[in-house]
Amino acid sequence: MDNNRINPQQYVDEFKDIPPMPNVMVRALEVIKNPQTGIRELANIMSVDQAISTKTLSLVNSAYYGFHQQITSINKALVILGMMKAKNIIMSFALKQMMTAQGSRELWEHSTKCAIASEMLAEEYKVINPDDAFVIGFLHDIGKMLLNAKNPIKYSKVRYIAQQNQADLVEIEDSFFGTNHCVLGALVSKKWQLPVILTNCIRYHHNPVQSSLPGACGIVYIADRLVQPKIPNPILDPKIMDRLDIQISDPLALRESILARASIFLKEMQSPT
């Protein structure tokens, strides 16, 4: 029996290296969910973490947001950004630390690009809240961390085979591991007690028409395809696109716009704090 084949639920339950949701994310989400709390409480959480405070001010004063006035305080930044966008910055920074600690810097960069692409597509097509789309885009590939941890050499081979043959990564993962990053990612989402829409889109982002939320999952499907670094021309399955009823006339131009915006965000997030 191949000891690298995985029982998904058992693997997630027993996997000791899967980190809990970063504490600052937990606290930020608690504040945002609570109707009795607001910007002051979120500012207090962010102010305790100097690195997150610095990154937030750096981003809010960058070309990414394009504000004309200099913002020098977290309170002012939160008033201008709003709590949901502030939450997304916190999540981006916390997951950067988590993913890079797991040796997944490339995954963090791809996740960031997909998050920004998802947000931009959601703003254009209005099938999901853009802030929710950002979070889903960021977390859509979280299951890859677990497959890589199971057997880094084998998973590197899986990714290579998929890229060289332009094959569906999920199918190759299934053939090597008996499961795939979509299934594992959805189980991680449940373990973190994330909203159902996030879990659903993580599970079905490779085939959104199988989801009970095809529009939301479709946004992440498109975003993921547009920012794939190894594919010169974005490949969007026409059958899926027809079912989603989304028309993209120039995928290459859209990709360039997304990557230009993402490069600003990545530059600010990667700069020394």
XYZ file of C-alpha atoms in Angstrom:
273
model
C 0.000 0.000 0.000
C 1.281 3.499 -0.879
C 1.809 5.228 2.446
C 1.570 8.593 0.712
C -2.110 8.097 -0.111
C -4.221 10.213 2.175
C -7.448 9.867 4.078
C -8.342 13.577 3.888
C -10.265 14.022 7.146
C -7.863 11.886 9.156
C -4.869 13.699 7.680
C -6.207 17.152 8.544
C -7.214 16.004 12.037
C -3.823 14.449 12.758
C -1.545 16.849 10.881
C 0.529 18.451 13.631
C 2.229 21.028 11.426
C -0.955 22.728 10.291
C -0.943 25.985 12.208
C -4.029 27.350 13.878
C -5.469 30.472 12.369
C -3.027 33.264 13.304
C -4.098 34.900 16.578
C -4.271 38.406 15.159
C -6.673 37.129 12.471
C -8.856 35.435 15.081
C -9.084 38.609 17.144
C -9.751 40.803 14.105
C -12.547 38.511 12.895
C -14.117 38.512 16.361
C -14.207 42.311 16.369
C -15.649 42.502 12.854
C -18.380 39.948 13.631
C -19.425 41.736 16.819
C -21.946 44.533 16.115
C -21.039 46.129 19.455
C -17.438 46.768 18.417
C -15.918 48.952 15.751
C -12.884 50.756 14.404
C -11.498 51.672 17.827
C -11.322 48.017 18.921
C -9.768 46.919 15.628
C -7.233 49.740 15.868
C -6.283 48.546 19.352
C -5.619 45.033 18.030
C -3.513 46.332 15.152
C -1.588 48.793 17.309
C -0.307 45.969 19.512
C 1.356 44.376 16.459
C 3.919 46.899 15.244
C 4.654 44.998 12.032
C 0.995 44.940 10.967
C 0.566 48.605 11.892
C 3.584 49.538 9.795
C 2.437 47.471 6.818
C -1.058 48.933 6.984
C 0.234 52.501 6.936
C 2.689 51.634 4.165
C -0.084 50.178 2.000
C -2.612 52.909 2.676
C -0.039 55.509 1.600
C 1.048 53.569 -1.496
C -0.102 53.740 -5.107
C -2.187 50.621 -4.422
C -4.917 52.752 -2.839
C -3.942 56.069 -4.404
C -5.033 58.396 -1.609
C -3.732 61.934 -2.020
C -3.215 62.730 1.649
C -0.561 61.255 3.927
C -2.072 58.929 6.539
C -0.032 58.731 9.733
C -2.272 56.943 12.243
C -3.943 53.537 12.341
C -7.240 55.104 13.415
C -7.256 57.385 10.369
C -6.236 54.501 8.099
C -9.144 52.385 9.351
C -11.620 55.216 8.892
C -10.501 55.611 5.272
C -10.141 51.907 4.443
C -13.077 50.530 6.387
C -12.950 47.481 8.608
C -13.240 44.850 5.877
C -10.291 46.103 3.840
C -8.276 46.464 7.051
C -9.138 42.853 7.856
C -7.815 41.804 4.454
C -4.492 43.534 5.127
C -4.234 41.781 8.497
C -4.988 38.450 6.846
C -2.456 39.045 4.067
C 0.321 39.812 6.523
C -0.550 36.984 8.936
C -0.747 34.409 6.145
C 2.515 35.664 4.648
C 4.209 34.835 7.942
C 2.472 31.461 8.148
C 3.101 30.384 4.549
C 6.725 31.505 4.413
C 7.379 29.711 7.711
C 6.054 26.561 6.004
C 8.369 27.100 3.020
C 5.499 28.245 0.808
C 6.548 31.741 -0.256
C 5.630 31.012 -3.877
C 2.179 29.924 -2.705
C 1.767 33.168 -0.751
C 2.654 35.244 -3.820
C 0.207 33.301 -6.012
C -2.483 33.557 -3.332
C -1.977 37.318 -3.115
C -2.336 37.714 -6.877
C -5.440 35.526 -6.892
C -6.952 37.519 -4.020
C -6.473 40.805 -5.856
C -7.765 39.309 -9.117
C -10.833 37.926 -7.315
C -11.538 41.309 -5.747
C -11.237 43.105 -9.092
C -13.488 40.571 -10.855
C -16.069 40.772 -8.073
C -16.143 44.559 -8.405
C -16.752 44.191 -12.141
C -19.281 41.337 -12.239
C -21.011 41.879 -8.875
C -21.707 38.206 -8.111
C -19.984 38.303 -4.717
C -18.874 40.949 -2.232
C -15.362 42.090 -3.289
C -14.001 41.833 0.263
C -15.252 38.241 0.521
C -13.753 37.524 -2.897
C -10.366 38.775 -1.686
C -10.401 36.383 1.285
C -11.531 33.411 -0.808
C -8.886 34.143 -3.427
C -6.236 34.286 -0.748
C -7.199 30.985 0.867
C -8.210 28.974 -2.205
C -4.966 26.953 -2.371
C -4.350 26.483 1.358
C -4.603 22.699 0.891
C -1.383 22.711 -1.148
C 0.555 23.325 2.061
C -0.622 19.967 3.409
C 0.218 18.004 0.264
C 3.658 19.584 0.153
C 4.196 18.704 3.818
C 3.182 15.079 3.183
C 5.904 14.543 0.597
C 7.674 17.640 -0.810
C 9.573 15.715 -3.492
C 6.491 13.886 -4.723
C 4.389 17.052 -4.690
C 7.042 18.920 -6.650
C 6.824 16.124 -9.238
C 3.025 16.404 -9.298
C 3.203 20.138 -9.976
C 5.854 19.629 -12.665
C 3.749 17.016 -14.476
C 0.688 19.266 -14.388
C 2.632 22.283 -15.697
C 4.491 20.421 -18.438
C 1.340 18.774 -19.754
C -1.013 21.686 -19.003
C -3.062 19.081 -17.161
C -5.557 19.596 -14.368
C -3.531 19.704 -11.147
C -6.416 18.217 -9.155
C -6.464 15.070 -11.308
C -2.701 14.583 -10.946
C -2.916 15.114 -7.176
C -5.701 12.537 -6.954
C -3.654 9.985 -8.866
C -0.607 10.431 -6.612
C -2.173 11.095 -3.210
C -5.731 9.816 -3.416
C -7.016 13.314 -2.658
C -6.333 16.885 -3.736
C -5.682 20.371 -2.414
C -9.321 21.431 -2.896
C -10.630 18.722 -0.562
C -7.900 19.312 2.020
C -8.282 23.091 1.830
C -12.017 22.864 2.483
C -11.334 20.702 5.542
C -8.819 23.254 6.834
C -11.428 25.977 6.303
C -13.912 23.994 8.385
C -11.280 23.422 11.061
C -10.703 27.174 11.199
C -14.497 27.660 11.382
C -14.528 29.963 8.373
C -17.831 30.931 6.704
C -19.554 28.346 4.502
C -19.037 30.418 1.349
C -15.256 30.275 1.850
C -15.251 26.530 2.433
C -17.461 25.954 -0.612
C -15.325 28.069 -2.939
C -12.084 26.501 -1.708
C -13.601 23.073 -2.383
C -14.891 23.851 -5.897
C -12.596 26.544 -7.303
C -11.325 24.145 -9.994
C -14.856 23.264 -11.120
C -17.282 25.954 -9.959
C -20.305 24.519 -11.758
C -20.309 21.651 -9.236
C -20.789 24.149 -6.422
C -24.042 25.354 -4.906
C -22.476 28.835 -5.256
C -21.202 28.762 -8.863
C -20.993 32.535 -9.245
C -18.760 33.051 -6.217
C -16.626 30.000 -7.021
C -16.471 31.081 -10.649
C -14.843 34.377 -9.742
C -12.041 32.506 -7.968
C -11.771 29.986 -10.826
C -11.238 32.812 -13.325
C -8.847 34.689 -11.035
C -6.764 31.565 -10.454
C -6.437 30.948 -14.196
C -5.584 34.548 -15.018
C -2.624 34.736 -12.626
C -1.052 31.338 -13.380
C 2.637 32.187 -13.973
C 3.529 29.184 -16.129
C 0.738 29.589 -18.685
C 1.412 32.244 -21.394
C -2.258 32.553 -22.328
C -4.955 32.214 -19.663
C -6.993 29.053 -20.279
C -10.660 29.459 -19.350
C -12.823 26.400 -19.989
C -15.549 27.608 -22.412
C -18.092 25.164 -20.954
C -17.542 26.535 -17.465
C -17.590 30.133 -18.706
C -20.890 29.536 -20.519
C -22.442 28.104 -17.359
C -21.184 31.056 -15.320
C -22.490 33.518 -17.930
C -19.369 35.668 -17.604
C -17.768 37.132 -20.718
C -14.123 38.248 -20.721
C -13.240 39.750 -24.080
C -9.482 40.162 -23.552
C -8.036 37.859 -20.862
C -4.453 38.951 -21.572
C -5.232 42.633 -21.047
C -7.126 41.803 -17.866
C -4.197 39.726 -16.638
C -1.789 42.625 -17.220
C -4.043 44.968 -15.260
C -4.323 42.502 -12.375
C -0.597 41.772 -12.219
C 0.274 45.469 -12.323
C -1.963 46.116 -9.322
C -0.737 43.002 -7.514
C 2.905 44.002 -7.982
C 2.315 47.167 -5.937
C 0.705 45.193 -3.114
C 3.468 42.567 -3.130
C 6.186 45.213 -3.132
C 4.727 46.882 -0.049
C 4.161 43.583 1.765
C 7.696 42.374 1.047
C 9.473 45.574 2.023
C 11.234 45.627 5.426
C 8.955 46.663 8.279
